[in-house]
Coordinates of C-alpha atoms in Angstrom, one line a residue:
M6 CA -35.9 -80.5 -12.1
K7 CA -35.4 -78.6 -15.3
G8 CA -38.4 -76.5 -16.8
A9 CA -39.4 -74.4 -19.7
A10 CA -38.2 -70.3 -19.8
L11 CA -41.1 -68.2 -21.5
Y12 CA -39.7 -64.6 -23.0
I13 CA -42.5 -62.2 -23.8
C14 CA -41.0 -59.5 -26.0
H15 CA -42.9 -56.3 -25.8
C16 CA -41.3 -55.1 -29.3
G17 CA -41.7 -51.5 -28.7
H18 CA -44.9 -51.0 -29.2
N19 CA -46.0 -53.3 -32.2
I20 CA -47.2 -56.1 -29.6
A21 CA -47.1 -54.4 -26.1
A22 CA -49.8 -51.2 -27.5
T23 CA -52.2 -54.3 -28.6
V24 CA -51.1 -57.6 -26.2
D25 CA -51.0 -56.6 -22.3
V26 CA -47.6 -58.5 -22.0
A27 CA -47.4 -58.3 -18.4
D28 CA -51.0 -60.0 -17.7
V29 CA -49.8 -62.5 -20.8
A30 CA -46.4 -63.3 -18.2
K31 CA -48.7 -63.1 -14.9
S32 CA -50.9 -66.0 -16.5
F33 CA -47.9 -68.6 -17.2
E34 CA -46.2 -68.1 -13.6
G35 CA -46.2 -71.5 -11.7
A36 CA -47.8 -73.2 -14.6
P37 CA -46.4 -76.9 -14.6
G38 CA -43.4 -77.2 -16.5
V39 CA -42.4 -73.6 -16.4
S40 CA -39.4 -72.4 -14.3
V41 CA -38.9 -68.7 -15.8
V42 CA -41.3 -65.8 -17.3
R43 CA -40.4 -62.4 -18.2
H44 CA -40.9 -60.0 -20.6
Y45 CA -39.2 -57.0 -22.0
P46 CA -39.3 -54.2 -24.6
Y47 CA -36.5 -55.6 -27.1
L48 CA -35.5 -59.4 -26.6
C49 CA -33.6 -59.2 -29.9
S50 CA -31.6 -56.6 -28.9
R51 CA -28.4 -57.2 -26.7
P52 CA -29.6 -56.5 -23.5
G53 CA -32.3 -59.1 -24.2
Q54 CA -30.3 -61.8 -25.5
E55 CA -27.8 -61.0 -22.2
L56 CA -31.3 -61.7 -20.1
I57 CA -32.1 -64.9 -21.9
K58 CA -28.2 -66.1 -21.7
N59 CA -27.9 -65.0 -18.0
D60 CA -30.7 -67.3 -17.0
L61 CA -29.4 -70.3 -19.0
K62 CA -26.2 -70.1 -17.8
A63 CA -28.1 -70.0 -13.7
G64 CA -29.4 -73.2 -14.7
G65 CA -33.1 -74.8 -14.6
I66 CA -33.6 -74.2 -18.1
S67 CA -34.4 -77.5 -20.3
R68 CA -36.5 -75.7 -22.9
V69 CA -37.3 -72.1 -24.5
V70 CA -40.4 -70.3 -25.7
I71 CA -39.8 -66.9 -27.1
A72 CA -43.3 -65.4 -28.0
A73 CA -42.2 -61.9 -30.4
C74 CA -42.4 -60.9 -34.2
S75 CA -42.2 -63.4 -37.3
P76 CA -39.7 -66.2 -36.8
R77 CA -38.2 -64.7 -40.2
M78 CA -36.8 -61.9 -38.6
H79 CA -35.2 -63.1 -35.6
E80 CA -35.3 -67.2 -34.9
K81 CA -32.0 -67.5 -35.9
T82 CA -31.0 -64.8 -33.5
F83 CA -32.8 -66.5 -30.9
R84 CA -31.2 -69.6 -31.5
K85 CA -28.0 -68.8 -31.9
A86 CA -28.5 -67.0 -28.2
V87 CA -29.4 -69.9 -26.7
E88 CA -27.0 -72.2 -28.7
S89 CA -24.0 -70.2 -27.1
E90 CA -24.9 -71.5 -23.6
G91 CA -25.2 -74.9 -24.6
L92 CA -28.6 -75.4 -25.1
N93 CA -29.1 -77.2 -28.2
P94 CA -31.0 -75.0 -30.6
Y95 CA -34.1 -77.1 -31.7
L96 CA -35.1 -77.0 -28.4
F97 CA -36.0 -73.3 -28.5
N98 CA -39.6 -72.6 -30.1
H99 CA -40.5 -69.5 -31.6
V100 CA -44.1 -67.6 -31.3
N101 CA -45.5 -65.1 -33.6
I102 CA -47.1 -62.5 -31.5
R103 CA -46.6 -59.9 -33.8
E104 CA -48.1 -60.3 -37.3
Q105 CA -50.7 -63.9 -35.8
C106 CA -51.5 -61.9 -33.1
S107 CA -51.2 -57.7 -31.9
W108 CA -50.8 -56.6 -35.6
V109 CA -54.1 -58.4 -36.6
H110 CA -56.7 -57.6 -33.5
P111 CA -57.1 -54.1 -32.7
E112 CA -59.7 -55.2 -29.5
R113 CA -56.6 -55.5 -26.9
D114 CA -58.5 -57.7 -24.4
E115 CA -58.8 -60.6 -27.5
A116 CA -55.3 -59.8 -28.6
T117 CA -54.5 -60.7 -25.0
A118 CA -56.6 -63.6 -24.7
K119 CA -55.1 -65.1 -28.3
A120 CA -51.6 -64.3 -27.2
K121 CA -52.1 -66.8 -24.1
E122 CA -53.7 -69.5 -26.6
L123 CA -50.3 -69.2 -29.0
L124 CA -47.8 -69.2 -26.1
R125 CA -50.0 -72.0 -24.5
G126 CA -49.6 -74.2 -28.0
G127 CA -45.8 -73.0 -28.0
L128 CA -45.1 -74.7 -24.6
E129 CA -46.6 -77.8 -25.2
R130 CA -45.1 -78.4 -28.4
V131 CA -41.4 -77.5 -27.7
R132 CA -42.0 -80.0 -24.4
L133 CA -42.1 -82.4 -27.6
Q134 CA -39.7 -81.2 -29.5
E135 CA -35.9 -83.5 -29.7
P136 CA -32.4 -82.4 -30.2
L137 CA -31.0 -81.5 -33.4
Y138 CA -27.7 -81.8 -34.9
G139 CA -26.6 -80.3 -38.4
S140 CA -24.4 -82.2 -40.4
T141 CA -21.6 -81.4 -42.8
A142 CA -21.0 -82.9 -46.6
E143 CA -17.7 -82.7 -48.1
V144 CA -17.0 -80.7 -51.1
T145 CA -15.6 -80.7 -54.5
P146 CA -12.9 -77.7 -54.8
R147 CA -14.0 -77.0 -58.0
A148 CA -16.8 -75.1 -59.4
L149 CA -17.9 -75.1 -63.4
V150 CA -19.3 -72.0 -65.0
V151 CA -22.5 -72.5 -67.5
G152 CA -21.9 -69.1 -70.0
G153 CA -18.8 -67.3 -71.3
G154 CA -19.9 -64.0 -71.7
P155 CA -19.0 -61.0 -69.9
A156 CA -20.7 -62.6 -66.5
G157 CA -19.3 -66.0 -66.9
L158 CA -16.1 -65.0 -67.7
S159 CA -15.7 -62.7 -64.8
A160 CA -16.4 -65.1 -62.3
T161 CA -14.4 -67.7 -63.6
A162 CA -11.1 -65.0 -63.3
Q163 CA -12.1 -64.5 -59.9
L164 CA -12.7 -68.0 -59.0
A165 CA -9.3 -68.8 -60.4
G166 CA -7.4 -66.1 -58.7
Q167 CA -8.6 -67.5 -55.6
G168 CA -6.6 -70.5 -56.7
L169 CA -9.9 -72.7 -57.4
E170 CA -10.5 -74.7 -60.6
V171 CA -13.1 -73.9 -62.7
V172 CA -15.1 -75.5 -65.6
L173 CA -15.9 -73.1 -68.4
C174 CA -18.7 -74.4 -70.1
E175 CA -19.8 -72.3 -73.4
R176 CA -22.3 -73.9 -76.0
E177 CA -21.2 -71.4 -78.9
A178 CA -17.5 -72.1 -80.6
S179 CA -16.3 -68.7 -78.8
L180 CA -16.2 -66.7 -75.7
G181 CA -17.5 -63.1 -75.2
G182 CA -21.0 -63.8 -75.8
R183 CA -23.0 -60.5 -77.4
A184 CA -21.2 -58.3 -75.8
A185 CA -18.4 -59.5 -78.6
R186 CA -20.6 -57.2 -81.0
V187 CA -20.8 -54.4 -79.0
G188 CA -18.4 -51.8 -80.3
R189 CA -18.5 -49.0 -77.3
S190 CA -20.3 -48.7 -74.2
F191 CA -20.8 -45.8 -71.6
T192 CA -20.1 -48.3 -68.4
E193 CA -17.3 -49.8 -69.6
G194 CA -15.7 -46.2 -70.3
G195 CA -15.0 -47.0 -74.4
E196 CA -14.2 -49.3 -76.5
V197 CA -15.5 -53.0 -75.4
G198 CA -13.4 -55.0 -77.5
P199 CA -10.1 -54.5 -76.1
W200 CA -11.2 -55.0 -72.5
L201 CA -13.3 -58.3 -73.8
D202 CA -10.2 -59.5 -75.5
K203 CA -7.9 -59.1 -72.0
L204 CA -10.4 -60.8 -70.2
I205 CA -10.9 -64.0 -72.5
E206 CA -7.2 -64.2 -72.7
K207 CA -7.1 -64.3 -69.0
V208 CA -8.9 -66.9 -68.7
Y209 CA -7.2 -68.7 -71.5
E210 CA -3.9 -68.6 -69.8
S211 CA -4.9 -69.8 -66.2
D212 CA -3.7 -73.3 -65.8
L213 CA -6.5 -73.6 -63.2
V214 CA -9.2 -73.4 -66.2
E215 CA -10.8 -75.8 -68.7
V216 CA -12.6 -74.1 -71.0
M217 CA -14.7 -76.0 -73.2
T218 CA -16.7 -74.2 -76.1
G219 CA -19.3 -76.2 -78.3
A220 CA -20.1 -77.8 -75.3
E221 CA -23.8 -77.8 -73.3
V222 CA -24.6 -78.6 -69.8
V223 CA -27.2 -82.0 -70.6
G224 CA -27.2 -83.9 -67.2
L225 CA -26.9 -83.0 -63.2
E226 CA -26.7 -85.6 -60.1
G227 CA -25.0 -85.5 -57.2
A228 CA -26.2 -83.2 -54.1
P229 CA -24.8 -79.7 -53.0
G230 CA -21.0 -79.6 -52.8
S231 CA -20.6 -83.1 -54.6
F232 CA -21.8 -82.6 -58.3
S233 CA -21.9 -84.6 -61.3
V234 CA -22.0 -82.7 -64.4
T235 CA -22.4 -84.1 -68.2
M236 CA -21.5 -82.1 -71.2
K237 CA -22.2 -82.5 -74.5
T238 CA -19.5 -81.9 -76.8
D239 CA -18.5 -82.5 -80.6
S240 CA -16.4 -85.3 -79.5
G241 CA -19.2 -87.1 -77.6
Q242 CA -20.1 -86.5 -73.6
E243 CA -18.0 -85.7 -71.2
T244 CA -18.5 -85.5 -67.0
R245 CA -16.8 -83.3 -64.4
E246 CA -17.3 -83.5 -60.8
T247 CA -18.1 -80.0 -59.6
G248 CA -19.0 -78.7 -55.7
A249 CA -20.8 -75.4 -57.2
V250 CA -22.6 -74.4 -60.1
I251 CA -22.9 -70.7 -61.4
I252 CA -25.8 -70.2 -64.2
A253 CA -24.5 -67.6 -66.6
T254 CA -26.4 -68.1 -69.6
G255 CA -27.1 -64.9 -70.6
S256 CA -30.5 -64.1 -72.4
S257 CA -32.4 -64.0 -76.3
L258 CA -33.4 -60.9 -78.2
Y259 CA -37.1 -60.4 -79.1
R260 CA -37.2 -61.0 -82.9
P261 CA -40.0 -58.7 -84.6
D262 CA -40.3 -62.0 -87.3
D263 CA -41.1 -64.3 -84.5
P264 CA -44.2 -66.5 -85.9
E265 CA -46.0 -66.8 -82.7
E266 CA -45.3 -63.1 -81.6
G267 CA -43.8 -61.2 -83.8
R268 CA -44.7 -57.9 -85.3
P269 CA -45.5 -58.0 -89.4
E270 CA -46.8 -54.2 -89.6
L271 CA -43.2 -53.4 -88.9
G272 CA -41.4 -54.9 -91.8
F273 CA -38.8 -56.3 -90.6
G274 CA -37.4 -59.7 -92.3
E275 CA -38.7 -58.2 -96.0
D276 CA -37.4 -54.7 -95.9
K277 CA -33.6 -54.6 -95.4
R278 CA -34.1 -50.7 -94.1
I279 CA -35.5 -52.2 -91.1
I280 CA -33.2 -53.5 -88.9
T281 CA -32.2 -54.4 -84.6
Q282 CA -30.1 -52.6 -82.5
E283 CA -27.2 -55.4 -83.6
D284 CA -27.5 -54.8 -86.5
F285 CA -27.3 -51.0 -86.4
E286 CA -24.1 -52.2 -83.9
G287 CA -22.8 -54.1 -86.6
L288 CA -22.7 -50.8 -89.5
L289 CA -21.5 -48.9 -87.0
R290 CA -18.4 -51.0 -86.2
G291 CA -18.0 -51.7 -90.1
G292 CA -16.5 -48.4 -91.2
E293 CA -16.8 -44.5 -91.9
L294 CA -19.4 -44.9 -94.6
I295 CA -22.9 -46.5 -93.2
A296 CA -25.2 -47.7 -96.2
V297 CA -28.0 -50.1 -96.6
D298 CA -28.4 -51.8 -99.9
G299 CA -26.1 -49.6 -101.8
A300 CA -27.4 -46.4 -101.2
P301 CA -26.3 -44.0 -97.7
V302 CA -28.4 -43.1 -94.8
D303 CA -29.0 -39.7 -94.4
A304 CA -31.7 -39.7 -91.7
V305 CA -32.3 -42.7 -89.2
A306 CA -35.4 -43.2 -86.7
F307 CA -34.3 -45.4 -83.4
L308 CA -38.0 -47.7 -82.5
Q309 CA -37.9 -48.3 -78.3
C310 CA -39.5 -50.8 -76.3
I311 CA -40.0 -53.5 -79.5
G312 CA -41.2 -56.3 -77.8
S313 CA -40.9 -55.0 -74.2
R314 CA -43.4 -53.7 -71.9
D315 CA -46.0 -54.8 -74.2
K316 CA -48.8 -56.7 -71.4
S317 CA -50.1 -58.0 -74.2
A318 CA -47.3 -60.7 -75.1
K319 CA -44.7 -62.5 -72.6
G320 CA -42.3 -59.1 -72.9
S321 CA -44.7 -57.0 -70.2
H322 CA -40.8 -56.1 -68.4
C323 CA -38.7 -53.3 -69.4
S324 CA -35.5 -54.5 -71.1
R325 CA -33.7 -51.8 -69.2
I326 CA -30.8 -51.3 -71.5
C327 CA -32.5 -50.6 -74.9
C328 CA -32.7 -46.9 -74.2
M329 CA -29.0 -46.7 -73.1
T330 CA -28.2 -48.5 -76.3
S331 CA -30.4 -46.3 -78.8
V332 CA -28.5 -43.1 -77.0
R333 CA -25.1 -44.4 -77.2
Q334 CA -25.8 -45.4 -81.2
A335 CA -27.7 -42.4 -81.7
E336 CA -25.0 -40.1 -80.4
D337 CA -22.5 -42.0 -82.5
F338 CA -24.0 -41.6 -85.7
K339 CA -24.8 -38.2 -85.1
T340 CA -20.9 -37.7 -84.1
R341 CA -19.8 -39.4 -87.5
Y342 CA -22.8 -37.6 -89.6
P343 CA -23.5 -34.5 -88.2
K344 CA -25.6 -33.5 -90.6
A345 CA -27.9 -37.0 -91.1
R346 CA -31.1 -36.7 -89.2
V347 CA -31.7 -38.9 -86.0
D348 CA -34.8 -39.7 -84.1
V349 CA -35.7 -41.5 -81.3
I350 CA -39.5 -42.1 -80.5
Y351 CA -39.8 -43.7 -77.1
M352 CA -42.2 -44.1 -74.8
D353 CA -40.1 -43.7 -71.7
L354 CA -36.3 -42.9 -71.8
R355 CA -34.2 -44.5 -68.9
A356 CA -30.9 -44.1 -69.3
Y357 CA -30.0 -44.8 -65.6
A358 CA -26.1 -45.9 -65.9
R359 CA -23.7 -44.1 -65.0
G360 CA -22.7 -41.5 -68.1
A361 CA -26.0 -42.7 -69.7
E362 CA -27.6 -39.2 -68.5
E363 CA -24.8 -37.4 -69.9
A364 CA -24.9 -39.0 -73.5
Y365 CA -28.5 -37.9 -73.7
E366 CA -27.9 -34.8 -72.5
A367 CA -25.0 -34.1 -75.3
A368 CA -27.2 -36.1 -78.2
G369 CA -29.6 -33.6 -77.8
R370 CA -26.9 -31.0 -78.2
R371 CA -25.8 -32.9 -81.5
G372 CA -29.4 -32.4 -82.7
V373 CA -30.9 -35.7 -81.7
V374 CA -34.7 -35.2 -81.8
F375 CA -36.3 -37.5 -78.7
R376 CA -40.3 -38.0 -79.6
R377 CA -42.3 -39.2 -77.0
G378 CA -44.8 -41.9 -78.6
S379 CA -45.8 -45.6 -79.7
A380 CA -44.8 -46.9 -83.3
S381 CA -47.9 -48.5 -84.9
E382 CA -47.1 -49.1 -88.5
I383 CA -43.6 -49.3 -90.7
F384 CA -44.3 -48.3 -95.0
K385 CA -42.9 -47.3 -97.9
D386 CA -43.1 -44.3 -99.6
G387 CA -40.6 -44.3 -102.7
E388 CA -37.2 -44.8 -101.6
E389 CA -38.1 -43.9 -97.9
R390 CA -39.4 -45.3 -95.0
V391 CA -42.3 -43.6 -93.1
V392 CA -42.9 -44.6 -89.7
A393 CA -46.6 -44.2 -87.9
F394 CA -46.6 -43.9 -84.7
E395 CA -48.7 -41.6 -82.2
D396 CA -47.3 -38.6 -80.1
T397 CA -47.9 -39.0 -76.9
L398 CA -47.8 -35.8 -76.3
N399 CA -50.3 -34.1 -77.7
G400 CA -52.4 -37.0 -78.5
E401 CA -52.5 -36.5 -82.4
A402 CA -51.2 -39.4 -84.9
A403 CA -47.9 -38.6 -86.8
R404 CA -45.8 -39.9 -89.4
L405 CA -42.1 -39.8 -89.7
K406 CA -40.0 -40.3 -93.3
T407 CA -36.1 -42.0 -92.4
D408 CA -34.1 -43.6 -94.6
L409 CA -33.3 -46.6 -92.1
V410 CA -35.5 -47.6 -89.0
V411 CA -33.7 -49.7 -86.1
L412 CA -35.5 -51.5 -83.7
A413 CA -34.6 -51.6 -80.1
C414 CA -35.7 -55.2 -79.1
G415 CA -35.9 -56.2 -76.0
A416 CA -34.2 -58.9 -73.8
R417 CA -36.1 -61.8 -73.1
P418 CA -34.9 -65.6 -71.5
R419 CA -33.3 -67.5 -73.5
E420 CA -34.9 -70.4 -75.7
D421 CA -33.9 -73.2 -73.3
V422 CA -34.8 -71.7 -70.2
R423 CA -37.1 -73.8 -68.7
E424 CA -35.1 -76.9 -69.5
V425 CA -31.8 -75.0 -67.9
S426 CA -34.3 -74.8 -64.9
R427 CA -35.4 -78.1 -64.5
L428 CA -31.7 -78.8 -65.4
F429 CA -30.5 -76.8 -62.3
G430 CA -33.5 -76.6 -60.0
A431 CA -33.3 -73.1 -60.7
A432 CA -37.0 -71.0 -60.2
Q433 CA -38.0 -69.0 -63.0
G434 CA -39.6 -65.8 -62.1
P435 CA -42.8 -64.3 -63.6
D436 CA -41.1 -62.9 -66.7
G437 CA -39.3 -66.2 -67.4
F438 CA -36.0 -65.0 -66.1
F439 CA -34.4 -66.9 -63.1
Q440 CA -35.1 -66.1 -60.3
E441 CA -33.0 -65.5 -57.1
A442 CA -33.3 -66.5 -53.4
H443 CA -33.8 -63.0 -52.1
P444 CA -33.1 -59.8 -54.4
K445 CA -31.7 -58.4 -51.3
L446 CA -30.2 -60.7 -48.9
R447 CA -29.4 -63.7 -51.5
P448 CA -29.0 -62.1 -54.5
S449 CA -26.9 -64.5 -56.4
E450 CA -27.9 -67.4 -54.8
T451 CA -31.0 -70.4 -56.3
A452 CA -33.2 -72.3 -54.3
S453 CA -31.0 -75.0 -54.7
D454 CA -28.0 -75.1 -52.8
G455 CA -24.3 -75.2 -54.4
V456 CA -26.4 -73.4 -57.7
Y457 CA -25.6 -69.7 -58.5
L458 CA -27.0 -67.1 -60.8
A459 CA -24.7 -64.2 -62.6
G460 CA -25.8 -62.1 -65.5
A461 CA -28.7 -62.1 -68.2
C462 CA -29.8 -65.1 -68.0
Q463 CA -31.2 -63.3 -64.3
A464 CA -32.6 -60.0 -65.5
P465 CA -31.2 -57.3 -68.7
K466 CA -28.0 -56.0 -67.3
T467 CA -25.2 -53.8 -68.6
I468 CA -21.8 -55.2 -69.4
D469 CA -20.9 -53.7 -65.9
E470 CA -23.7 -55.1 -64.1
A471 CA -23.2 -58.5 -65.8
V472 CA -19.4 -58.1 -64.6
T473 CA -21.0 -57.1 -61.1
S474 CA -22.9 -60.1 -60.9
G475 CA -20.5 -62.7 -61.9
R476 CA -17.7 -61.2 -59.5
A477 CA -20.8 -61.7 -56.5
A478 CA -21.6 -65.3 -57.5
A479 CA -17.8 -66.2 -57.6
A480 CA -17.6 -64.8 -54.1
K481 CA -20.5 -66.7 -52.8
A482 CA -19.3 -69.9 -54.3
A483 CA -15.8 -69.3 -53.4
L484 CA -17.1 -69.4 -49.5
P485 CA -17.5 -73.6 -48.9
L486 CA -14.9 -74.2 -52.3
L487 CA -12.5 -73.1 -50.1
R488 CA -13.6 -74.2 -46.8
G489 CA -14.0 -77.8 -48.7
W490 CA -17.5 -78.2 -46.5
T491 CA -21.1 -77.2 -46.4
P492 CA -23.3 -77.8 -43.8
I493 CA -26.7 -79.8 -43.7
D494 CA -29.4 -78.2 -42.0
P495 CA -31.0 -81.3 -39.4
V496 CA -34.5 -80.2 -40.4
V497 CA -35.1 -83.0 -43.3
A498 CA -37.2 -85.6 -43.7
E499 CA -37.2 -88.8 -42.6
I500 CA -39.0 -92.1 -43.4
D501 CA -40.4 -95.3 -41.4
D502 CA -38.8 -98.5 -43.3
L503 CA -41.4 -100.0 -41.5
A504 CA -44.4 -97.7 -42.6
C505 CA -43.1 -97.2 -46.2
V506 CA -45.1 -99.0 -48.9
G507 CA -42.6 -97.8 -51.5
C508 CA -45.6 -96.3 -53.4
G509 CA -43.2 -93.3 -54.4
L510 CA -45.6 -90.7 -54.2
C511 CA -43.2 -88.9 -51.9
A512 CA -40.8 -88.7 -54.9
A513 CA -43.0 -87.3 -57.2
A514 CA -44.0 -85.3 -54.5
C515 CA -40.6 -83.8 -53.8
P516 CA -39.4 -80.6 -55.3
F517 CA -35.9 -81.2 -54.8
G518 CA -35.3 -85.0 -55.9
A519 CA -34.1 -85.6 -52.7
I520 CA -36.0 -88.9 -52.2
S521 CA -35.5 -92.1 -54.1
P522 CA -35.8 -96.0 -53.9
M523 CA -33.7 -98.2 -52.4
T524 CA -31.8 -100.8 -54.1
H525 CA -32.3 -103.4 -51.9
R526 CA -35.7 -103.0 -50.1
A527 CA -38.7 -101.8 -51.8
V528 CA -39.0 -98.3 -49.4
M529 CA -38.2 -94.6 -50.0
R530 CA -34.6 -93.1 -49.1
V531 CA -34.5 -89.5 -47.8
N532 CA -30.5 -87.5 -49.2
P533 CA -30.5 -85.1 -46.4
A534 CA -28.1 -82.9 -48.8
L535 CA -31.0 -82.5 -50.9
C536 CA -33.7 -82.3 -48.8
K537 CA -35.1 -78.6 -48.1
G538 CA -37.3 -79.9 -45.4
C539 CA -40.5 -78.1 -46.9
G540 CA -43.0 -81.2 -45.7
A541 CA -43.9 -81.8 -49.4
C542 CA -43.7 -85.7 -49.0
S543 CA -45.0 -85.9 -45.6
A544 CA -48.5 -84.4 -47.0
A545 CA -48.0 -87.0 -49.5
C546 CA -47.4 -90.2 -48.1
P547 CA -50.7 -92.1 -47.4
S548 CA -49.3 -94.4 -45.3
K549 CA -47.7 -91.7 -42.6
A550 CA -43.9 -93.3 -43.6
A551 CA -42.8 -89.8 -44.3
T552 CA -42.1 -87.5 -41.5
L553 CA -40.6 -83.6 -41.2
K554 CA -38.3 -83.6 -38.3
H555 CA -39.0 -80.9 -36.0
F556 CA -42.1 -81.0 -37.2
R557 CA -43.4 -84.4 -36.2
P558 CA -47.3 -84.8 -36.4
D559 CA -47.6 -85.4 -32.8
Q560 CA -45.9 -82.3 -32.2
L561 CA -48.2 -80.2 -34.6
L562 CA -51.4 -81.7 -33.1
A563 CA -49.9 -81.2 -29.5
E564 CA -49.9 -77.3 -30.2
V565 CA -53.7 -77.6 -32.1
A566 CA -54.8 -79.2 -28.9
A567 CA -53.6 -76.9 -26.7
F568 CA -55.3 -74.1 -29.0
S569 CA -58.9 -75.7 -28.0
S570 CA -58.4 -76.8 -24.5

């Protein structure tokens, strides 16, 4: 008769130093329904996995329980191991005796006793677990890219280069985003304009790309791999079917004259000689002679962190690119006008990109003065502007006279970020920008399958960082599009039609929109392609009709009952 196999991992000294694993193993030898009991130094290692596989090959095992580290670390590892020998991966139970036992209990006897209880619960639960089988859904081989800046253009060009159809949706009348207003960049190795024009031309020339300017996404229906997207254009609403969505909507800039969180003491909007970095970029690109209000500019002061790193406002984050932009603009201006005076008032200069540190040093050699401080006010003194600031190196108040003040305004999430977040199911981080699923393991993905992130909508980025993230999102989105199918996890909610009263509380609780009422009956139904197995519906259901596969009440209660036995 087949029974359960029980394996206990030492995890080096992480578990074995506190838990007496040999004693734990011995306590389960000969237990009813247990056919194999083993302990091993590192079960996640190749020899450890081979140990499990060899036992499965020998036969006599119908269930597997592994006591080791957190399931977040190696649950998938062990599932693949048992599945490779023909055992359904959902007939395996992972018990955490590291984070939940050895790491939190210094007393060896207590930790060992608790490990036995956790294993006893895991054993009782695995006996009630059932085989589950994943499925697949067909994927529409077309991608939607929302946003036509460097990130969106790069993603579009890469997808089209792989032979995939792309719909590029841009709400403005032209492509390029804010990069179209940038003259020179460290990271692109010179002028941005020619590079950007070439990229836009490449997108327009592709037969696989449909460019929709002046268009905005207003609706999204369907499931991962099969979205129906509605866009509002000048001629009305249009719908496109797509298998993946890349959000590349970019960011906006802080406005010092904002009625809610502006800084009126800086005088922006009232004085033509107090401008933003973007305005100054236009002056640099406009011609050889830089003049404002008809008068030449012989002195410029750059003020950093305007709307950024301000804990009293929404912009407590660092906008990353402002320092490098000021360094480049200061160097460009000083190169053009060697006799002009240029000052940069900063809190912390963060010139991290390739070539930025060299530009900072070059600017200093040309005579640009970098003053560590924080500006508090700007006022007029005749024809000059006076910047009042605190010199944080000596702790004294200081004043600086200049002809022109350039405000380095920080990047902010776009004004429609909440609506876009709701539309695509893309979560926002504490700073308001879109949050990736995992910063290292899934940097281009969102919590919603089939929806990806690229560019400055995720965080402030340089042009080359935006390009890289656009290509990364395209590479990730291309996988299911080229393959033609996407997997559906079997751990999803299910609803008992006989117990369901159609109250709709489960649908209200579902954060993924996976539950809706059936058209011909007053009961709810689950769309497995949208369900993420979070269990919110199960907790909200008053009639106990909604349950979660692999986490049914009888399975969980059996585990809990074993703890108290």
